[in-house]
Coordinates of C-alpha atoms in Angstrom, one line a residue:
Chain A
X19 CA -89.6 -41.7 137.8
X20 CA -90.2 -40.9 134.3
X21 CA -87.7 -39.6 131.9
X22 CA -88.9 -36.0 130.5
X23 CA -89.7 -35.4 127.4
X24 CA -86.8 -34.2 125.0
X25 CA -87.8 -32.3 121.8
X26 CA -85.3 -32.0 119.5
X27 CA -86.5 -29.0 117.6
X28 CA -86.4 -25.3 119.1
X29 CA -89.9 -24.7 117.1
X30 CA -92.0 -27.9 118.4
X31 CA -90.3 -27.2 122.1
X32 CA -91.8 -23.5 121.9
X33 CA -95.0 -24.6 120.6
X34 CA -95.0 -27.6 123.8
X35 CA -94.5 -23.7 126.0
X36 CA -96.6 -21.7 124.3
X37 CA -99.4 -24.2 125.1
X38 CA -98.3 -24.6 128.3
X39 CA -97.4 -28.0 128.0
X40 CA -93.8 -27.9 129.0
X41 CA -92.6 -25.6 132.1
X42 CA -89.7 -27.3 133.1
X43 CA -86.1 -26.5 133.0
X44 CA -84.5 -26.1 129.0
X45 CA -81.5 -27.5 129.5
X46 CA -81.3 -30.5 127.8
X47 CA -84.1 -29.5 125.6
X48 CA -83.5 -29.2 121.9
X49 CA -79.5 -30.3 122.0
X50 CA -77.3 -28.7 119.7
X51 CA -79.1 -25.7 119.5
X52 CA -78.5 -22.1 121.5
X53 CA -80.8 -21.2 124.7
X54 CA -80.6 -17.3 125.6
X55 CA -81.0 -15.5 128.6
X56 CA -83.5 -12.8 128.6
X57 CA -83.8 -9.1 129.8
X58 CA -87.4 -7.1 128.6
X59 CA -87.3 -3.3 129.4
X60 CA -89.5 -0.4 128.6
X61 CA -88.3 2.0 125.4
X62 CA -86.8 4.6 127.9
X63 CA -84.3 2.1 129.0
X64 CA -83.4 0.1 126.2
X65 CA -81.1 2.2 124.4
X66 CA -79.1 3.1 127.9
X67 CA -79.0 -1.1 128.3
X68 CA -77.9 -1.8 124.6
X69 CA -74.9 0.5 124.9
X70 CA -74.2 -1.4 128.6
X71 CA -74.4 -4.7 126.8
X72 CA -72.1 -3.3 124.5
X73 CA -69.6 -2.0 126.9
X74 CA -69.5 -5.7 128.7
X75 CA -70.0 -8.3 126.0
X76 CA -68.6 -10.9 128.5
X77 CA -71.5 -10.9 130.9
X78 CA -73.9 -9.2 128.3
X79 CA -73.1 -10.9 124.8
X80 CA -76.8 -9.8 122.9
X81 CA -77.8 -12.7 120.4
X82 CA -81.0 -11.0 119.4
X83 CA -83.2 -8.3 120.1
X84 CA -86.6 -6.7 119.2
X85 CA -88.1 -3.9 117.8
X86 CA -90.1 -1.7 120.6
X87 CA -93.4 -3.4 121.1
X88 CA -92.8 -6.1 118.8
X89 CA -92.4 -9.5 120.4
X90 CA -90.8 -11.1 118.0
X91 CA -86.6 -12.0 117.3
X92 CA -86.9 -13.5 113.5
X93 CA -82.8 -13.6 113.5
X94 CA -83.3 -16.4 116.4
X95 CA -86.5 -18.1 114.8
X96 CA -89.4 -17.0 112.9
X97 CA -92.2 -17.5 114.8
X98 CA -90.8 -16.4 118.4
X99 CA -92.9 -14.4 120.3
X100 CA -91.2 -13.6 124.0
X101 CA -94.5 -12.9 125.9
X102 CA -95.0 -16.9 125.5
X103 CA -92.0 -18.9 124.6
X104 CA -90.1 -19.1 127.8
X105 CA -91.7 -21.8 130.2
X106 CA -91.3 -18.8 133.1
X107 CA -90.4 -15.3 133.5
X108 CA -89.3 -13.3 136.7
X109 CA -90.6 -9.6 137.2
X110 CA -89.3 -6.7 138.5
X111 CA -90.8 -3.6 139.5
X112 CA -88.2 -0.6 140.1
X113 CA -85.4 -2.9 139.9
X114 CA -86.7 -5.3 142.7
X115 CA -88.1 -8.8 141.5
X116 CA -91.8 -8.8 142.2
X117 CA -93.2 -11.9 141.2
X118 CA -92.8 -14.8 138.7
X119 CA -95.1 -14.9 136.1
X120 CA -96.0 -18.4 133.4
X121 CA -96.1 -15.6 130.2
X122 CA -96.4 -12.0 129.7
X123 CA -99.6 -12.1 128.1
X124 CA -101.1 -9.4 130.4
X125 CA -97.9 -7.7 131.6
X126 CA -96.6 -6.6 128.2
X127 CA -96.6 -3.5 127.4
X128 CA -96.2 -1.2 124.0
X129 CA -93.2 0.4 124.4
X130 CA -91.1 -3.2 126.0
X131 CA -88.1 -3.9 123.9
X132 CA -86.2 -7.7 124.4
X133 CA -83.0 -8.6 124.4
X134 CA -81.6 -12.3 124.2
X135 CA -78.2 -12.9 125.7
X136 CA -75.8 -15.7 125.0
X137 CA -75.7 -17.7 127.8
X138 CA -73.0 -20.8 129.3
X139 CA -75.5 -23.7 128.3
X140 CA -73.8 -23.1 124.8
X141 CA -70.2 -23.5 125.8
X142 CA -71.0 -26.2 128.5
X143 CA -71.9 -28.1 125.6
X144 CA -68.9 -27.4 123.6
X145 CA -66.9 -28.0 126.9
X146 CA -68.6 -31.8 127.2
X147 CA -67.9 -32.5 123.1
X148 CA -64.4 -31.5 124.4
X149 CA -63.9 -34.1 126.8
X150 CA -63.6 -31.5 129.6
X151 CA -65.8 -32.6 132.5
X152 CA -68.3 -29.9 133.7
X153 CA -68.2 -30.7 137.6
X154 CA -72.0 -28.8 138.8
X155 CA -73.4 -31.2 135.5
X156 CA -71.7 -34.3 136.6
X157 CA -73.1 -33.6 140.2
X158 CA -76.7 -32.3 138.7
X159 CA -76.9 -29.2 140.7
X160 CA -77.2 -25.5 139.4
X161 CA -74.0 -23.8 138.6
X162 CA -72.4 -21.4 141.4
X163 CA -72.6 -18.0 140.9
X164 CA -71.1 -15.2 142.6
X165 CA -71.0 -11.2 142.8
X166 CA -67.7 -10.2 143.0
X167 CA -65.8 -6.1 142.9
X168 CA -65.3 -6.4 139.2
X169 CA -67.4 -2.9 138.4
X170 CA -69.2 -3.4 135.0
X171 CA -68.9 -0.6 132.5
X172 CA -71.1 1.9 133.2
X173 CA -73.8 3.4 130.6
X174 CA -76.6 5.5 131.8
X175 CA -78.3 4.5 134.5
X176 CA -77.1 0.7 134.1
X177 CA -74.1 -0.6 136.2
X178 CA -73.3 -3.0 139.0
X179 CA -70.4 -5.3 139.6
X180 CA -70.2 -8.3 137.2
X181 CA -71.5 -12.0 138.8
X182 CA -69.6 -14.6 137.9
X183 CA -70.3 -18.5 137.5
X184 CA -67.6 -21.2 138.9
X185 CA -66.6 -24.2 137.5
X186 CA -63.4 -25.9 139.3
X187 CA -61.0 -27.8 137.1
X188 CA -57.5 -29.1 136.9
X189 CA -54.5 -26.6 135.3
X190 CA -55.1 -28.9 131.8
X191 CA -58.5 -28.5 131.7
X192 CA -58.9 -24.9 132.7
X193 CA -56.2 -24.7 129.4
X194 CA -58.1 -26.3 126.9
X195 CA -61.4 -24.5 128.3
X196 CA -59.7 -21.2 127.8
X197 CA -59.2 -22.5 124.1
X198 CA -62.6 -24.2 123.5
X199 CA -64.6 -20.8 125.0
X200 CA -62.8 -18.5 123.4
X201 CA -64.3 -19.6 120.4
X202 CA -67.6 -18.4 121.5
X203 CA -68.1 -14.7 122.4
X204 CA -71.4 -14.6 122.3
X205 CA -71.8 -16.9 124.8
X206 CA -69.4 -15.4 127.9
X207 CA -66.1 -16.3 125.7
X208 CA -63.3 -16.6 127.7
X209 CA -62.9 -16.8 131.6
X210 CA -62.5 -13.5 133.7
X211 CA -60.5 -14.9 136.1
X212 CA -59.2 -18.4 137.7
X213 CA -57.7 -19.0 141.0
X214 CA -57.3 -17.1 144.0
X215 CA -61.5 -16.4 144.8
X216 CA -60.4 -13.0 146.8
X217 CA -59.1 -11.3 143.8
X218 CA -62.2 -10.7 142.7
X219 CA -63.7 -9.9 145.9
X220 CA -65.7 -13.1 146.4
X221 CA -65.3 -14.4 150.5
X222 CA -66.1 -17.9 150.5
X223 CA -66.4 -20.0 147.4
X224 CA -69.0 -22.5 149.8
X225 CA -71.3 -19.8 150.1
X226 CA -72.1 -19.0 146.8
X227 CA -74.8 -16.0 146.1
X228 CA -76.8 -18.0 143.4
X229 CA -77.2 -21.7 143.0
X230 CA -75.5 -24.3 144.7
X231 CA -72.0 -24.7 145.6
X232 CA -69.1 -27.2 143.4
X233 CA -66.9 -29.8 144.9
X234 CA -63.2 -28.7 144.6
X235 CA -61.1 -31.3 144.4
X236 CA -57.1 -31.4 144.8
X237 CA -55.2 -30.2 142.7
X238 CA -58.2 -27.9 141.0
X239 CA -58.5 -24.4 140.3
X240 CA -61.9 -22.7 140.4
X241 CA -62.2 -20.8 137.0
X242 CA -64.8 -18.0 136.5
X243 CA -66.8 -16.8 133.7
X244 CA -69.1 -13.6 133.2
X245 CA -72.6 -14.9 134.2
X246 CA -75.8 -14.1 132.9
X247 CA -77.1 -13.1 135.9
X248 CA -75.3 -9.6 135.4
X249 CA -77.7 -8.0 134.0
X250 CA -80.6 -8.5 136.5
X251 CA -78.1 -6.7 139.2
X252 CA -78.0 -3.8 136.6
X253 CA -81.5 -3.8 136.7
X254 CA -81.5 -4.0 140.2
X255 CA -79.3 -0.1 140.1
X256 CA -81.0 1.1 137.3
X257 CA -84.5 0.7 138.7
X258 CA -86.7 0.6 135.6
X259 CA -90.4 1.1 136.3
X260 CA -90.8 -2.4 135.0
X261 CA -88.7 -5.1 133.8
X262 CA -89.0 -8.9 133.2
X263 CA -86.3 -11.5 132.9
X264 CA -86.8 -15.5 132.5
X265 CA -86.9 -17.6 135.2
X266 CA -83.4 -19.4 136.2
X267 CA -82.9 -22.0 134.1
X268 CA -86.2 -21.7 132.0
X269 CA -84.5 -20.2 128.8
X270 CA -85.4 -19.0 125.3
X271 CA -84.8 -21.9 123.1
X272 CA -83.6 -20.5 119.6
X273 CA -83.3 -21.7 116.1
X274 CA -79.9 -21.0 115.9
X275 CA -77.3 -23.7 116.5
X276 CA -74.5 -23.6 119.4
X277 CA -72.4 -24.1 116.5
X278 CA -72.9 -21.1 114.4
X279 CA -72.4 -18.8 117.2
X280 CA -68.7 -20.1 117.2
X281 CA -66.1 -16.9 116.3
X282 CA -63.9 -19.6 114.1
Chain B
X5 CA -21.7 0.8 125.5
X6 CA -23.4 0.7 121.8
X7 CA -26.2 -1.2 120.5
X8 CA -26.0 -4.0 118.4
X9 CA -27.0 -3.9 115.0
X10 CA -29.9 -4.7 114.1
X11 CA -30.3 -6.6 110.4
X12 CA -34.2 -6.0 109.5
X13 CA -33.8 -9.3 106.4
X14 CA -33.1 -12.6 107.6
X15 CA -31.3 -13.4 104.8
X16 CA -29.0 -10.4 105.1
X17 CA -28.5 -11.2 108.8
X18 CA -27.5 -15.1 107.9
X19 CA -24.9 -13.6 105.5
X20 CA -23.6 -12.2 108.1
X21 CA -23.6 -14.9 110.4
X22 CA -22.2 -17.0 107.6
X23 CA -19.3 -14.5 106.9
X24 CA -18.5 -14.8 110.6
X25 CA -19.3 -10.9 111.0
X26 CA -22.6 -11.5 114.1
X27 CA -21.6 -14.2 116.2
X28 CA -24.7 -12.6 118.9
X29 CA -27.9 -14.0 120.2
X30 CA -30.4 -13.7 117.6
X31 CA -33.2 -12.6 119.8
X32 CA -34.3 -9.1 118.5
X33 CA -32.9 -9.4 115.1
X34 CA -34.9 -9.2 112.1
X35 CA -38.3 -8.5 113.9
X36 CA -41.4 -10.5 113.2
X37 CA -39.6 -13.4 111.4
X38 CA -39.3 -16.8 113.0
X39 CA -36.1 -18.0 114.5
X40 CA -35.7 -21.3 114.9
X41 CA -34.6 -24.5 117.3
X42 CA -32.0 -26.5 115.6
X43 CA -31.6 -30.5 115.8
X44 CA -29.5 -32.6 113.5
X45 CA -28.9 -36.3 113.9
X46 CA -27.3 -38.7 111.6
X47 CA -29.7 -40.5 109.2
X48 CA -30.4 -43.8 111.3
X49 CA -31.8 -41.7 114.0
X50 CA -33.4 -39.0 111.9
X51 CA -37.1 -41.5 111.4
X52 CA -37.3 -42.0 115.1
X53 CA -36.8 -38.5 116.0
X54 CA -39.2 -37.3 113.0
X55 CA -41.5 -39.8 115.0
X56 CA -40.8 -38.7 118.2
X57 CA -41.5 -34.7 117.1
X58 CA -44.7 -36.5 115.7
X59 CA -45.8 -37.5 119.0
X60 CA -44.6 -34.8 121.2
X61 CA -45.8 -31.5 118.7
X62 CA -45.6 -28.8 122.0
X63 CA -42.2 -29.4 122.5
X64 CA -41.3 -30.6 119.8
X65 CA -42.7 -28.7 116.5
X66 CA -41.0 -29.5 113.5
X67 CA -41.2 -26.3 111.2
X68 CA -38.5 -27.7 108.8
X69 CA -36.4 -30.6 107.7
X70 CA -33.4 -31.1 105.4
X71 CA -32.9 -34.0 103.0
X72 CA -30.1 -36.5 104.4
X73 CA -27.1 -35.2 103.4
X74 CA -28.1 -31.9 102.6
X75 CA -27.6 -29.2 105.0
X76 CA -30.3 -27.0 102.9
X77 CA -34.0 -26.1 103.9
X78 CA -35.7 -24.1 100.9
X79 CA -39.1 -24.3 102.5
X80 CA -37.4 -21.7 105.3
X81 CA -35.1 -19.9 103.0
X82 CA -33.9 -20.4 99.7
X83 CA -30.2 -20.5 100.8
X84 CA -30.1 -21.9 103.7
X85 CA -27.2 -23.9 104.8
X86 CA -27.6 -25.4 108.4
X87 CA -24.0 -25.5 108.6
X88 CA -23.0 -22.3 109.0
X89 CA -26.3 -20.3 109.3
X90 CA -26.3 -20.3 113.0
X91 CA -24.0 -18.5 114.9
X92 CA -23.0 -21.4 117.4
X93 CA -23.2 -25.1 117.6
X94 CA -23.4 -27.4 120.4
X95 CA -22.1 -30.8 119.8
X96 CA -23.3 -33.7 121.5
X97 CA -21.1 -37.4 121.2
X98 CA -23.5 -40.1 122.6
X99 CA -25.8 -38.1 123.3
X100 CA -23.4 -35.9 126.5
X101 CA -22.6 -32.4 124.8
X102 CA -18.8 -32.1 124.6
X103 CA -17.7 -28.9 123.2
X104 CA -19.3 -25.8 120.8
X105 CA -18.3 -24.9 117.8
X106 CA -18.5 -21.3 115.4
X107 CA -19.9 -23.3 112.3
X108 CA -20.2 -27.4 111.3
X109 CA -17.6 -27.0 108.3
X110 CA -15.6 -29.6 109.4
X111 CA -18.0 -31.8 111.7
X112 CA -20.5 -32.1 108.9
X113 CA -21.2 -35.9 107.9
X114 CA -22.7 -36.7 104.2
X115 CA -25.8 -39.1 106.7
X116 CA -26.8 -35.7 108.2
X117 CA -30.4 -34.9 108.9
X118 CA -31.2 -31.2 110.1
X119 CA -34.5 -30.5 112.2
X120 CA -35.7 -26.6 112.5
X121 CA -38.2 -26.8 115.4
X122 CA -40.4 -24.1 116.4
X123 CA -39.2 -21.6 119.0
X124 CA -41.3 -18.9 121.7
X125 CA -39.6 -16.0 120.4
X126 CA -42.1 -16.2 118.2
X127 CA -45.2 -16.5 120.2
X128 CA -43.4 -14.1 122.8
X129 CA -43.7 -11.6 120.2
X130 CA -47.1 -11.8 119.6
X131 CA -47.4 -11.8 123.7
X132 CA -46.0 -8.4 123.6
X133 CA -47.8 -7.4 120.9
X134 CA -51.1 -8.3 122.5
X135 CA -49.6 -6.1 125.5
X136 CA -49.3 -9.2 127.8
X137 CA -45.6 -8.3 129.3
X138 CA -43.1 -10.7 129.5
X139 CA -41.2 -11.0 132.5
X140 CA -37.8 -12.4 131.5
X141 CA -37.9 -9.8 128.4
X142 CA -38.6 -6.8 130.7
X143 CA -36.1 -7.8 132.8
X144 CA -33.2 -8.4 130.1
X145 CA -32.6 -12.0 131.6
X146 CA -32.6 -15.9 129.8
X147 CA -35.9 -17.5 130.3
X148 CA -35.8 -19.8 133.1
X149 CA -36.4 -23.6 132.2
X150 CA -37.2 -26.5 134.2
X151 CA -37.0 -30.1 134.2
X152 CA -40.0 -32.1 134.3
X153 CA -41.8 -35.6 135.6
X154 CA -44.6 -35.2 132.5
X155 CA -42.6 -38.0 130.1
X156 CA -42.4 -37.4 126.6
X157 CA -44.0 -39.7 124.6
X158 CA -41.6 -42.2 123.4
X159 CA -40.4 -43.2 119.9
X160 CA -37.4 -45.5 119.3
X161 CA -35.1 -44.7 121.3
X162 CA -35.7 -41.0 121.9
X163 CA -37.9 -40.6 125.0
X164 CA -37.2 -38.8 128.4
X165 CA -39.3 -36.0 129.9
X166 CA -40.7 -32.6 128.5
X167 CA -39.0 -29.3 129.5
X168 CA -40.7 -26.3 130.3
X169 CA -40.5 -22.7 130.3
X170 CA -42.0 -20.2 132.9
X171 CA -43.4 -16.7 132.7
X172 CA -45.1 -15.5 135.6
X173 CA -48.1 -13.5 135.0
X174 CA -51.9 -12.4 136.7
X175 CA -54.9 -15.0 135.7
X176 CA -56.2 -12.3 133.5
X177 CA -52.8 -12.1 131.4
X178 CA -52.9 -16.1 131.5
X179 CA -56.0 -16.3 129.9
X180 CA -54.7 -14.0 127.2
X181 CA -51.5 -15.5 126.7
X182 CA -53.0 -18.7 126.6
X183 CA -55.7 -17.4 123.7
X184 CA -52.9 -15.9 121.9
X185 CA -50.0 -19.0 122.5
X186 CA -52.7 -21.5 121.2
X187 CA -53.0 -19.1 117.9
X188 CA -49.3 -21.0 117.3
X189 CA -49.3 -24.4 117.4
X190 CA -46.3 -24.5 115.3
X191 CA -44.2 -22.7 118.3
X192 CA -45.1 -24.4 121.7
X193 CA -48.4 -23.7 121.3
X194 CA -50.8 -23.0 124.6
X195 CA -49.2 -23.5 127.8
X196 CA -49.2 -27.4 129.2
X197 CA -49.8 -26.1 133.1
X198 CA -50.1 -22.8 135.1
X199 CA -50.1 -22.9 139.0
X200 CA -48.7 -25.5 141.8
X201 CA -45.0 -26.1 140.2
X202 CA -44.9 -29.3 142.2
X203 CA -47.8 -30.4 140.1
X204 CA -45.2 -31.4 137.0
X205 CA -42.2 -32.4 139.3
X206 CA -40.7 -29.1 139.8
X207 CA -39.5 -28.6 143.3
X208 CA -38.5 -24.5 143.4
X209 CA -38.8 -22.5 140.8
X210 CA -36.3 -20.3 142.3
X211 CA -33.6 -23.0 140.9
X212 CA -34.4 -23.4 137.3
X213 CA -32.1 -26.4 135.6
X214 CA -31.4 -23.8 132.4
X215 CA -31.6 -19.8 131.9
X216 CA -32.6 -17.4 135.0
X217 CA -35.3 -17.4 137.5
X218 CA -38.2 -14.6 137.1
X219 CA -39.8 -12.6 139.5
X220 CA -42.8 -13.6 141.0
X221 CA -44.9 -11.1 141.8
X222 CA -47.9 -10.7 144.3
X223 CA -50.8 -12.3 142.9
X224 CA -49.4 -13.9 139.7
X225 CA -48.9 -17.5 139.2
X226 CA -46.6 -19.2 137.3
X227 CA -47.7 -20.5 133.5
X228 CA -45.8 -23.4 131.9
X229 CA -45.0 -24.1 128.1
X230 CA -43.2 -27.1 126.5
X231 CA -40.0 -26.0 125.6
X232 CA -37.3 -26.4 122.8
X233 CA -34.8 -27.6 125.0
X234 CA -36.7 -30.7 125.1
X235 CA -35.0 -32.3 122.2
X236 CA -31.9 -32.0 124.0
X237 CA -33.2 -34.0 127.0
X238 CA -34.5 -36.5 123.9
X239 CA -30.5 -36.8 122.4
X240 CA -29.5 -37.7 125.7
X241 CA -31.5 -40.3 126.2
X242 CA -31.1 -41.7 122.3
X243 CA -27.7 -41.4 122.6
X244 CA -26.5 -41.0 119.2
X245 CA -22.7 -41.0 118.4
X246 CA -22.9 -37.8 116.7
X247 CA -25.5 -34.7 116.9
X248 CA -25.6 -31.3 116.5
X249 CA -28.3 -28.3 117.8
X250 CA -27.9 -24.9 118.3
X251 CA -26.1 -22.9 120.8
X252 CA -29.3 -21.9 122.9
X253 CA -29.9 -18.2 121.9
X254 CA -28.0 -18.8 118.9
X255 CA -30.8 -19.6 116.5
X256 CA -31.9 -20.1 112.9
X257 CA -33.5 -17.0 111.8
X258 CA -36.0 -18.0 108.7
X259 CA -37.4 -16.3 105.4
X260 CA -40.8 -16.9 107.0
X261 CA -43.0 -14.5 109.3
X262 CA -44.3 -15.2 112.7
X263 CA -47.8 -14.5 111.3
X264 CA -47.1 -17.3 108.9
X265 CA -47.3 -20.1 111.7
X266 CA -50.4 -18.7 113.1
X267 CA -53.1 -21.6 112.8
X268 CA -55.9 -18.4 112.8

């Protein structure tokens, strides 16, 4: 089995997508640097989901966004354009996902505005340089993710309960992950919760909703942290005519480093 | 019954103290100024227990030191006198405590070395400030404090194990106290466990070894920080023919402010 390729700069990574040369997973891809989730709505809706990003910055932190129409996110890198820099996109069509799509070339429309979220890849990495293992990389499995009863903050039509991502650890570590993700806001921040799973309405920790369940070992805790999967379940209750998201774990790779999106 | 009175200047209340007028627990007097653990040892174990703070910074945080001899700390308080600034002494003769005095007037020795070690009345206020309750303040009791198995790391001949103190509190106030606790390294610092007491060697928390046992309520868990009692623990396993600390609740109460020792 061959290694894949890693590039280490954002640009020459989107270039390798854009050509359609690379449409694999990011993570990995271009270390150091901050990958974003994405969430493309028409006009109508944007302004209703900005003021719902801004009501839950936890599961919704907003890195960057675009002007209606306009593809591009110069404060994450000069030459992005969203239609073709993520190796795959997810559609929905009134809030249901319709399809996956390799670029938006011929779904785009005028009036779409983008929104680039902060997303865990950026405090898994600070958790690693940290010395606190990261069980679901160790294991090389997606991350599980649940939907729990914490309602989001409503705004317009967008709402939902938030989903949450679980990483189990010991009391020490769940201490000094507190301290190393509170530094970064704009990637999830700090947990929402850690222990008991049926606090925040979630049944069976083995039976996650999204991706694939974490060994818990004695004397660990499962902590949870806002996921970026949120907003797609606001999508799902707000039911815009049309909608795109990336793909699970094929991110927007930007030119801004993990590192400067620490709050101190 | 009447309420105590309450001196808003440190200095003003040490005066007091000093003139023999407050002979109370200093907790609530002169708000958002730091109060302080006090150790003093006789010069020949002074280096060791300098080291032993050195290693052991959550318990153990050194805020201020005197010159041997000299019962003044000017970098807390330009006139300071460790001998009579506190309003009760414990004295400990190889290292068991046998008896408390009102002031160290006569006890004094010229090879002296005074220790002011960070205390949680500071961080405790900045807890209540960032509305995370307290339960042992709400409920107008001592803090309950418990012996540990995690050992201290060792320096000479001071060594022994790290005492805690326990507030019981949701996940969600956790995860805020333990963002605002790590703010103040210089007083205890974050927490150094939160869950399964048995975890660090302690078999009921209903029994603490010092202070009062807190309510636990339904669906809290109980969060641990090193505690200033700790240096206690430390003198008895030295064993020094002669040493002095505070009366607990009697403390030092300094010229600086709590939002001095924040680290951010």
């Amino acid at each position: 089995m061959s290694l894949p390729q890693i590039w280490q700069q954002p640009a020459e990574l989107r270039q390798a997508i854009r050509r359609k040369e690379f449409r694999g997973h990011t993570a990995g891809q271009a270390p150091g640097y901050a990958q974003g989730n994405l969430a493309i709505l028409p006009r109508a809706y944007a302004d209703e989901f900005l003021r719902f990003c801004r009501l839950n910055p936890k599961p919704c932190p907003v890195i960057g966004m675009t002007e209606p129409g306009d593809p591009r996110v110069p404060e994450l890198g000069a030459d992005i354009d969203l239609r073709f820099d993520v190796p795959g996109y997810c559609v929905f069509r009134d809030g249901e996902k319709v399809g996956e799509v390799a670029d938006l070339g011929e779904l785009w429309q005028d009036d779409m505005v983008g929104f680039v979220l902060g997303c865990s890849l950026s405090f898994e990495a600070a958790l690693l340089d940290a010395l606190v293992p990261v069980r679901h990389i160790d294991d090389d499995h997606t991350v599980p993710m649940y939907n729990t009863n914490l309602p989001n903050g409503q705004a317009g039509r967008f709402g939902g309960n938030m989903v949450v991502s679980m990483r189990p650890m010991t009391p020490a570590q769940a201490i000094r992950a507190i301290q190393v993700t509170s530094r970064f806001p704009a990637v999830h921040g700090a947990p929402v919760h850690f222990g008991d799973p049926a606090a925040i309405g979630i049944a069976d920790l083995a039976r996650p909703d999204y991706g694939v369940p974490s060994e818990i070992r004695e004397g660990e805790v499962p902590v949870f942290w806002a996921c970026g999967v949120t907003p797609q379940q606001a999508i799902r209750v707000a039911r815009p005519p049309l909608a795109f998201t990336h793909k699970p774990g094929h991110m927007l790779v930007a030119d801004v480093r993990n590192s400067e999106l620490a709050a101190f």
